[in-house]
Coordinates of C-alpha atoms in Angstrom, one line a residue:
Chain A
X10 CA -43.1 59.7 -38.7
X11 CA -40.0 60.8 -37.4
X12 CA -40.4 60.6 -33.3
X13 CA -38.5 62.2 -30.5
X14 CA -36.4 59.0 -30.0
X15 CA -34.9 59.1 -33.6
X16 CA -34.9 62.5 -33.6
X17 CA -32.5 62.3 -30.3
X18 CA -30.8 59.3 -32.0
X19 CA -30.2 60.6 -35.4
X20 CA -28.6 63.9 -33.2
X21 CA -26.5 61.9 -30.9
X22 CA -25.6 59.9 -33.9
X23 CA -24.2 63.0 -36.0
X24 CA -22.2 64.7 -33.1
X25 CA -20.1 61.5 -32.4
X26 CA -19.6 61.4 -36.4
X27 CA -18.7 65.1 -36.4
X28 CA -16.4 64.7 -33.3
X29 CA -14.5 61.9 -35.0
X30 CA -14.4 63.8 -38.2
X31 CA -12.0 65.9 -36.7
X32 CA -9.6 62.9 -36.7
X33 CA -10.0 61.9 -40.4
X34 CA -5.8 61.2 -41.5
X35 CA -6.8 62.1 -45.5
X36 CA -7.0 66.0 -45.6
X37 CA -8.0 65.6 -48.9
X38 CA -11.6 64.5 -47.9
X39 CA -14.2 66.8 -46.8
X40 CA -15.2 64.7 -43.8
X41 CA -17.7 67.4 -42.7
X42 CA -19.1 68.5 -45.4
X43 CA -20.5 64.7 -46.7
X44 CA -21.9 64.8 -43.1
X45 CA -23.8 67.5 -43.1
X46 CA -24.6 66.6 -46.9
X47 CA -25.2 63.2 -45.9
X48 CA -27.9 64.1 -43.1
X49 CA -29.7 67.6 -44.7
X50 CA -30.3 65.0 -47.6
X51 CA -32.4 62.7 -45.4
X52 CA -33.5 65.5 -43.2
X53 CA -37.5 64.9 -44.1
X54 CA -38.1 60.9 -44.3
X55 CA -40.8 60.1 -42.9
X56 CA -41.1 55.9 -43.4
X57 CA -39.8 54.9 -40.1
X58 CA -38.1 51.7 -42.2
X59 CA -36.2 54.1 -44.0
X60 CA -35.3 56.3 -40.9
X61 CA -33.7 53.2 -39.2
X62 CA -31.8 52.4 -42.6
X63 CA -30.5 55.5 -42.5
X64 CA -29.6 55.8 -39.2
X65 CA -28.2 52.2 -39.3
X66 CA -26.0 53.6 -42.1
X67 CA -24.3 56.3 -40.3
X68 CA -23.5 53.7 -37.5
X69 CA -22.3 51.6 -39.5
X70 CA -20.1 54.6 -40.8
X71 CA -19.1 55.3 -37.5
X72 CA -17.9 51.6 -37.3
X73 CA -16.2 51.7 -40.5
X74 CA -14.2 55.1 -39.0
X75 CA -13.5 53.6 -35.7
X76 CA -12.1 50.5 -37.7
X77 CA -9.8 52.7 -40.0
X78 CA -8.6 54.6 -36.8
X79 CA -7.5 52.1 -34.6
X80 CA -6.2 49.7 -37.9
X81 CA -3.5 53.1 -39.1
X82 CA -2.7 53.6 -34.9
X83 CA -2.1 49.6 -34.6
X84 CA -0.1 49.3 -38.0
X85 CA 2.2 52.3 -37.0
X86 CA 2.7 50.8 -33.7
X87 CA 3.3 47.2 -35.1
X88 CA 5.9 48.8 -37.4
X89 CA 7.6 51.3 -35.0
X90 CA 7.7 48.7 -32.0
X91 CA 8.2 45.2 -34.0
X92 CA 7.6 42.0 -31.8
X93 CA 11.0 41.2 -32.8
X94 CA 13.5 43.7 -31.0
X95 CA 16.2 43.0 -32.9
X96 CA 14.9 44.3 -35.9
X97 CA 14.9 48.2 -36.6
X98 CA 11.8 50.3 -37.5
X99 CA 11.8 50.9 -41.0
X100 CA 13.0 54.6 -41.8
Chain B
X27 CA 2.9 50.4 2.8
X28 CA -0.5 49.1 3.9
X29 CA -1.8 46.4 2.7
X30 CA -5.2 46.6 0.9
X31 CA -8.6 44.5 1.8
X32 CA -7.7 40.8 1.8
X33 CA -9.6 40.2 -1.6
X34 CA -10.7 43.3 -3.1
X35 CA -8.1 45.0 -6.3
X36 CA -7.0 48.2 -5.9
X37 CA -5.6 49.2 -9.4
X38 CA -3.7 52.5 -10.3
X39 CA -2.8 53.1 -14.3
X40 CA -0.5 55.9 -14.7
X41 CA -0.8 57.7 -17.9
X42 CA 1.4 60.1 -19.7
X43 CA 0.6 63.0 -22.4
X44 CA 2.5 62.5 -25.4
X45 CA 2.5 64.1 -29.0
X46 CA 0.0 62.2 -31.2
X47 CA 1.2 59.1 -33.0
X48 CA 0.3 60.8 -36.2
X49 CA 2.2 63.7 -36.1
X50 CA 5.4 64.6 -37.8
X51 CA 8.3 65.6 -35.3
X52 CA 10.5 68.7 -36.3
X53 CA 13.2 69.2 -34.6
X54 CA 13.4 72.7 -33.0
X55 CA 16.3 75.3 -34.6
X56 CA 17.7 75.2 -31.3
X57 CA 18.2 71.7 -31.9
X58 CA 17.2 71.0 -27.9
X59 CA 13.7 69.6 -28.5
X60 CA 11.1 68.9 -30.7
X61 CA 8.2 70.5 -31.8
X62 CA 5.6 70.4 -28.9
X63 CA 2.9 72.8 -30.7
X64 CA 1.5 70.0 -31.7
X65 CA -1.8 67.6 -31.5
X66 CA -1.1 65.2 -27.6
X67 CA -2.9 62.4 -26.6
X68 CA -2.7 59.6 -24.4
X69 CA 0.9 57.4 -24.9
X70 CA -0.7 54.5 -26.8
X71 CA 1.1 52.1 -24.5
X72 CA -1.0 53.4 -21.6
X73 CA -4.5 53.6 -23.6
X74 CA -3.4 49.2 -23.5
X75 CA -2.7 50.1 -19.6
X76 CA -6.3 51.3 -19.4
X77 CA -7.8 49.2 -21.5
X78 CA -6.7 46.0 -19.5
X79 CA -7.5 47.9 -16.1
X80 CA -11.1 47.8 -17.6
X81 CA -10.8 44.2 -19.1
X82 CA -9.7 42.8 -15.4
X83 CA -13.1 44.4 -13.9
X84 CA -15.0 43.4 -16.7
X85 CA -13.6 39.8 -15.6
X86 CA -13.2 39.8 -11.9
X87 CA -16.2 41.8 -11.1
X88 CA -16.9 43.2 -8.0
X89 CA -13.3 41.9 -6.9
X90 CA -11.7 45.2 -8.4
X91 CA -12.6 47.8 -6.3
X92 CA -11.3 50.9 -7.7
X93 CA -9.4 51.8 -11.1
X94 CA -7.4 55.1 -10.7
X95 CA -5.7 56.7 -12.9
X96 CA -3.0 59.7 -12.9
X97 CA -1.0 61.6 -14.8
X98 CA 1.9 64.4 -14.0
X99 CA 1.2 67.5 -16.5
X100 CA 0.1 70.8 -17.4
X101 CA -3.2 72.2 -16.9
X102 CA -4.0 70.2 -20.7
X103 CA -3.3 66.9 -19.5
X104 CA -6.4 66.5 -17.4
X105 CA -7.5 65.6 -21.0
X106 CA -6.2 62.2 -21.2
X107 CA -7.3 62.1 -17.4
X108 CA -10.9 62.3 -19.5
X109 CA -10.1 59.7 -21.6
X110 CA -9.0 57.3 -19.4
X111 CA -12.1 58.0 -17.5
X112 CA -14.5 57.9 -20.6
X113 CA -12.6 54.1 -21.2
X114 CA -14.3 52.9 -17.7
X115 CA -11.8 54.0 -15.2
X116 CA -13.7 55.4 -11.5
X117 CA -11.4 58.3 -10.6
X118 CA -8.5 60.4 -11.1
X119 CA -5.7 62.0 -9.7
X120 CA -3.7 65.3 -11.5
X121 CA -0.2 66.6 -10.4
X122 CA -0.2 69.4 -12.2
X123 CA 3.5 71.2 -13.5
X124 CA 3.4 74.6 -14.8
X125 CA 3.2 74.1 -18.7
X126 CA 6.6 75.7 -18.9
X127 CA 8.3 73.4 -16.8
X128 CA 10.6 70.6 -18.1
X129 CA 9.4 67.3 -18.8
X130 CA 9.9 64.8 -15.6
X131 CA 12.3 62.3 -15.9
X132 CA 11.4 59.0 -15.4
X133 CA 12.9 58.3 -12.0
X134 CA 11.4 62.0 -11.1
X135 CA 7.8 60.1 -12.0
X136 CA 8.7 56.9 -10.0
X137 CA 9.2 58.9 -6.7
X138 CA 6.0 60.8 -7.6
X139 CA 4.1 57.5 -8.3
X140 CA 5.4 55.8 -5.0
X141 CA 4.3 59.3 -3.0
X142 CA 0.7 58.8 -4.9
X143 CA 1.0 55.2 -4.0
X144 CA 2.0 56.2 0.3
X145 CA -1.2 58.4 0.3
X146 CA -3.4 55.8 -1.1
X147 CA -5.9 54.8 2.2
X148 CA -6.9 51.6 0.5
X149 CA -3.5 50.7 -0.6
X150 CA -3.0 50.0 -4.3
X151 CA -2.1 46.2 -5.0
X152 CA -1.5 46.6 -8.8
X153 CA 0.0 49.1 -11.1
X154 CA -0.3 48.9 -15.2
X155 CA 1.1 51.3 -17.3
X156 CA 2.5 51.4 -20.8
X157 CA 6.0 50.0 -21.4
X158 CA 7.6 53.3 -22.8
X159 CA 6.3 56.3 -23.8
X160 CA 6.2 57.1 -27.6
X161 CA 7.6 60.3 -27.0
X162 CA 11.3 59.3 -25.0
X163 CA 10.8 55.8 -25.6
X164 CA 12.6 56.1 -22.0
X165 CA 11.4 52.3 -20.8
X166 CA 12.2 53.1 -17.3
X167 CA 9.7 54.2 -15.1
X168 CA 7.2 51.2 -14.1
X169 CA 11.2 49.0 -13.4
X170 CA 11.7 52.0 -11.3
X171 CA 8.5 52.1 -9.8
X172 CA 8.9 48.5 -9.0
X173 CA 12.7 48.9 -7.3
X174 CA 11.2 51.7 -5.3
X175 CA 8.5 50.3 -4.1
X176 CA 10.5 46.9 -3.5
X177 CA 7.8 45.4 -5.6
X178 CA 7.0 42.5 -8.1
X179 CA 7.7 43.7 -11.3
X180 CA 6.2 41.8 -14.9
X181 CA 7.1 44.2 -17.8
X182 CA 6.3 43.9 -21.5
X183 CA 3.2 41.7 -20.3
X184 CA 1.6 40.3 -23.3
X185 CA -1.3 38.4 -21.3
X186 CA -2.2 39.3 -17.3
X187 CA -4.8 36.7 -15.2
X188 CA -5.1 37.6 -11.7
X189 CA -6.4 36.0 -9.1
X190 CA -7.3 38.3 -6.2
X191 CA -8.0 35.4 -3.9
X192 CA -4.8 34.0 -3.5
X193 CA -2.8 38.1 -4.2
X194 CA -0.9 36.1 -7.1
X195 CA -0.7 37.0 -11.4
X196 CA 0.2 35.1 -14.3
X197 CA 1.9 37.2 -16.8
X198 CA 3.2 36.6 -20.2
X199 CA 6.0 38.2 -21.1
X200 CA 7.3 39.3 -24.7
X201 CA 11.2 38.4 -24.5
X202 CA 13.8 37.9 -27.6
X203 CA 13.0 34.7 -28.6
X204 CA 9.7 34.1 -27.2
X205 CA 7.0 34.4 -24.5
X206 CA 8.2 33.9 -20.9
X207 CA 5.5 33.0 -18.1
X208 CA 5.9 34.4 -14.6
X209 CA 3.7 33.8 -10.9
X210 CA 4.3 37.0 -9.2
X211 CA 2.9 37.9 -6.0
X212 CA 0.7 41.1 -5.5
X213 CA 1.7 43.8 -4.9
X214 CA 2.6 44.0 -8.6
X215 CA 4.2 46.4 -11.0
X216 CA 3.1 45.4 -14.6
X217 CA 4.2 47.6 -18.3
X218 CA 2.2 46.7 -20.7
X219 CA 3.3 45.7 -24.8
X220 CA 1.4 46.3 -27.4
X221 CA 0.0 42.4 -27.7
X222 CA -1.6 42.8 -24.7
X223 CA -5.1 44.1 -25.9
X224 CA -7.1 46.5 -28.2
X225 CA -8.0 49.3 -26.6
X226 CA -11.8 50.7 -27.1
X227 CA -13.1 53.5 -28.6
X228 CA -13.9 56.1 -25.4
X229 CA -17.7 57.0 -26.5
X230 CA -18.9 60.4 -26.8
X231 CA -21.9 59.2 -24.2
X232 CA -19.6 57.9 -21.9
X233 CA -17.0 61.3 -22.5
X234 CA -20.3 63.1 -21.0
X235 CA -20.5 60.5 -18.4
X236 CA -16.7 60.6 -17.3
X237 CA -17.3 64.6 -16.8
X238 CA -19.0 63.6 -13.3
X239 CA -16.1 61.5 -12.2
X240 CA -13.7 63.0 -9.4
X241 CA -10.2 64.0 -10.8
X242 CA -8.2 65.0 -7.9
X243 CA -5.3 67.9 -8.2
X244 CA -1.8 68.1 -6.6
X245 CA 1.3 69.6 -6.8
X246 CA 4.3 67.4 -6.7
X247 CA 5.1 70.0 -3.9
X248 CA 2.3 68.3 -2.0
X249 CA 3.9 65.1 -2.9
X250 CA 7.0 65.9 -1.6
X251 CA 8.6 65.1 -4.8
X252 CA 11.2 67.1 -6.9
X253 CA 10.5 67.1 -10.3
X254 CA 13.9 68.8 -11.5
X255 CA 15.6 67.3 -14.3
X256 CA 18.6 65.8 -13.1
X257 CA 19.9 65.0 -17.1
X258 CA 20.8 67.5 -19.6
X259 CA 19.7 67.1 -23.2
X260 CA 22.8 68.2 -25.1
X261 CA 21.1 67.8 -28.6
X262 CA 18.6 66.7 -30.5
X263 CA 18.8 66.3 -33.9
X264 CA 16.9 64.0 -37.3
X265 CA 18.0 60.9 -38.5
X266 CA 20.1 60.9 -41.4
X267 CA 18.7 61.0 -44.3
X268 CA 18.1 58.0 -46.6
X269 CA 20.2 58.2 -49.4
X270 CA 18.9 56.6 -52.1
X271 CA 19.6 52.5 -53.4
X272 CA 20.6 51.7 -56.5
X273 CA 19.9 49.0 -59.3
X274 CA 22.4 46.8 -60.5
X275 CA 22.2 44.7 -63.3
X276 CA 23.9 41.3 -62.7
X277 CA 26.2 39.7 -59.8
X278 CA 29.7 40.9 -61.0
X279 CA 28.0 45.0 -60.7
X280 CA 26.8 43.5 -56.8
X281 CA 29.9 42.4 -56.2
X282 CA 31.8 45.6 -57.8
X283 CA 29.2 48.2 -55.7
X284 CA 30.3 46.2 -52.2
X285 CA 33.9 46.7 -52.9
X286 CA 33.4 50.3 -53.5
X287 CA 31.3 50.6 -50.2
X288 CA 34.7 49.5 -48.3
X289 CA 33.1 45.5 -47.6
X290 CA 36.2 43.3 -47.9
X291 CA 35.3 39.4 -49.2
X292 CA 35.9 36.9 -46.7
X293 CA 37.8 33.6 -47.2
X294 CA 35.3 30.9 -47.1

């Protein structure tokens, strides 16, 4: 049975994924939409095994995302401000 | 400029609003600026400033009694005042410009920063803040902070250890041709390079949380500071483009394409 306290977490879990949606670099991916797809799919489990596998997947998304976003900020910075200051950022 | 409690950190992280990272500058027809109608956040050199703020509580404990940080901007920039706040900082303090006024100038922001500084009751024995900004990559204002202030000064800090007890860091620097170490006595000014840490992710629960936590307002007017740029951008303009390379097919071509580019063979 889905309780309240998955309930809250599977809520609290999908605005921080939709709030960092908004960042996604690839405008060619539909962010959004496979979240909303993603969560309507498993809107009526009721095994609470499967409910924690699926919440555990959308953190585990969230992880993945957070990974991407600071790996492209610290690659851009690594490249723009090399360690080495006497060589040039590439163009 | 009072001392602080004999053991207890007082640390203030200045941040700055800057055009994302992400975003792809056009230069204005004018050809005086850039593009500001664009996404901001937080210079990523000052999310490292905050992120180490947090790091040194997280290691020191109860010796760091406040983090504060502040930020000179429009109305918007109480933003990245979130942010820092979200990342674990306690309070903050906004002197707020009119969105149409002219970016400060970096020795504009050291006077403002020594004013914030004067008016601190505590004291503040430690400033971090980002090395440059990505924005005007100026580089300037935590050295002028420090000359101001007649402070320590430990910039492109790749490693900070403090020890409160004894009102002394270690820093690491990142120099040409290496890593320096440096002892400085606190008060210190530190500007922090982009070894220094990995900042964290600012959770939504802990956005929600940061929304209780004080952020005070003033105008530099209030500081007694003038804000007026005293420079004059003449122009601003792109790089040159890249011109294509070309392919040659064997050394003679190599050498024939160099003499043609005006490079003259030296006598070995």
């Amino acid at each position: 049975m889905a309780t309240r306290e998955t309930r809250l977490r599977a809520i609290s879990l999908y605005k921080e994924l939709h709030r960092l949606g908004r960042e996604y670099p690839d405008p060619a991916y539909n962010f959004h939409k496979k979240l909303r797809g993603l969560f309507e799919k498993n809107r009526n489990l009721s095994d609470p095994q499967e409910i924690e596998k699926a919440i555990k997947l959308g953190e585990y998304i969230r992880n993945e995302t957070l990974a991407l976003y600071s790996l492209r900020k610290y690659r851009y910075l690594k490249r723009m401000y090399p360690q080495d200051s006497l060589s040039d950022p590439p163009l | 400029m009072r001392p602080s409690a004999v053991r207890l950190l007082n640390i203030l992280v200045p941040v700055k609003r800057t055009v994302d990272y992400a975003v792809k500058i056009r230069v204005n027809p004018d050809q005086k600026g850039v593009d500001l109608n664009v996404k901001h956040s937080m210079n990523p050199f000052d999310e490292i400033a905050v992120e180490e703020a947090v790091r040194l509580r997280e290691r020191l404990k109860d010796e760091v009694k406040s983090i504060k940080v502040v930020t000179i901007g429009p109305t918007k920039a109480a933003e990245t005042l979130r942010t820092a706040l979200a990342i674990g900082a306690d309070s903050a303090i906004h002197i707020e410009v009119p969105e149409s006024a002219p970016a400060p100038e970096p020795l504009g922001v050291a006077k403002a920063l020594r004013a914030v500084i004067e008016r601190e009751k505590e004291g503040v024995d430690l400033v971090i803040m980002g090395k440059q900004a990505i924005d005007d990559d100026a580089g300037q204002t935590g050295q002028m902070l420090a000359g101001l202030m007649d402070w320590a000064q430990a910039t492109f800090a790749s490693k900070l250890v403090v020890d409160p007890k004894k009102k002394e860091a270690e820093v690491t620097r990142e120099i040409d041709g290496g890593l320096q170490e440096l002892k400085c006595r606190l008060p210190l000014v530190v500007t922090t390079d982009l070894r220094l840490n990995e900042p964290r992710y600012a959770s939504l629960p802990n956005i929600m949380k940061a929304k209780k936590k004080p952020i005070e307002k003033l105008t530099p007017a209030e500081l007694g500071v003038d804000l007026k740029p005293i420079l004059e951008t003449i122009k601003v303009t792109e790089p040159p483009k890249r011109v294509g390379g070309g392919k040659v097919e064997n050394v003679d071509q190599l050498i024939a394409k160099l003499k043609e580019a005006g490079i003259t063979p030296v006598k070995s």
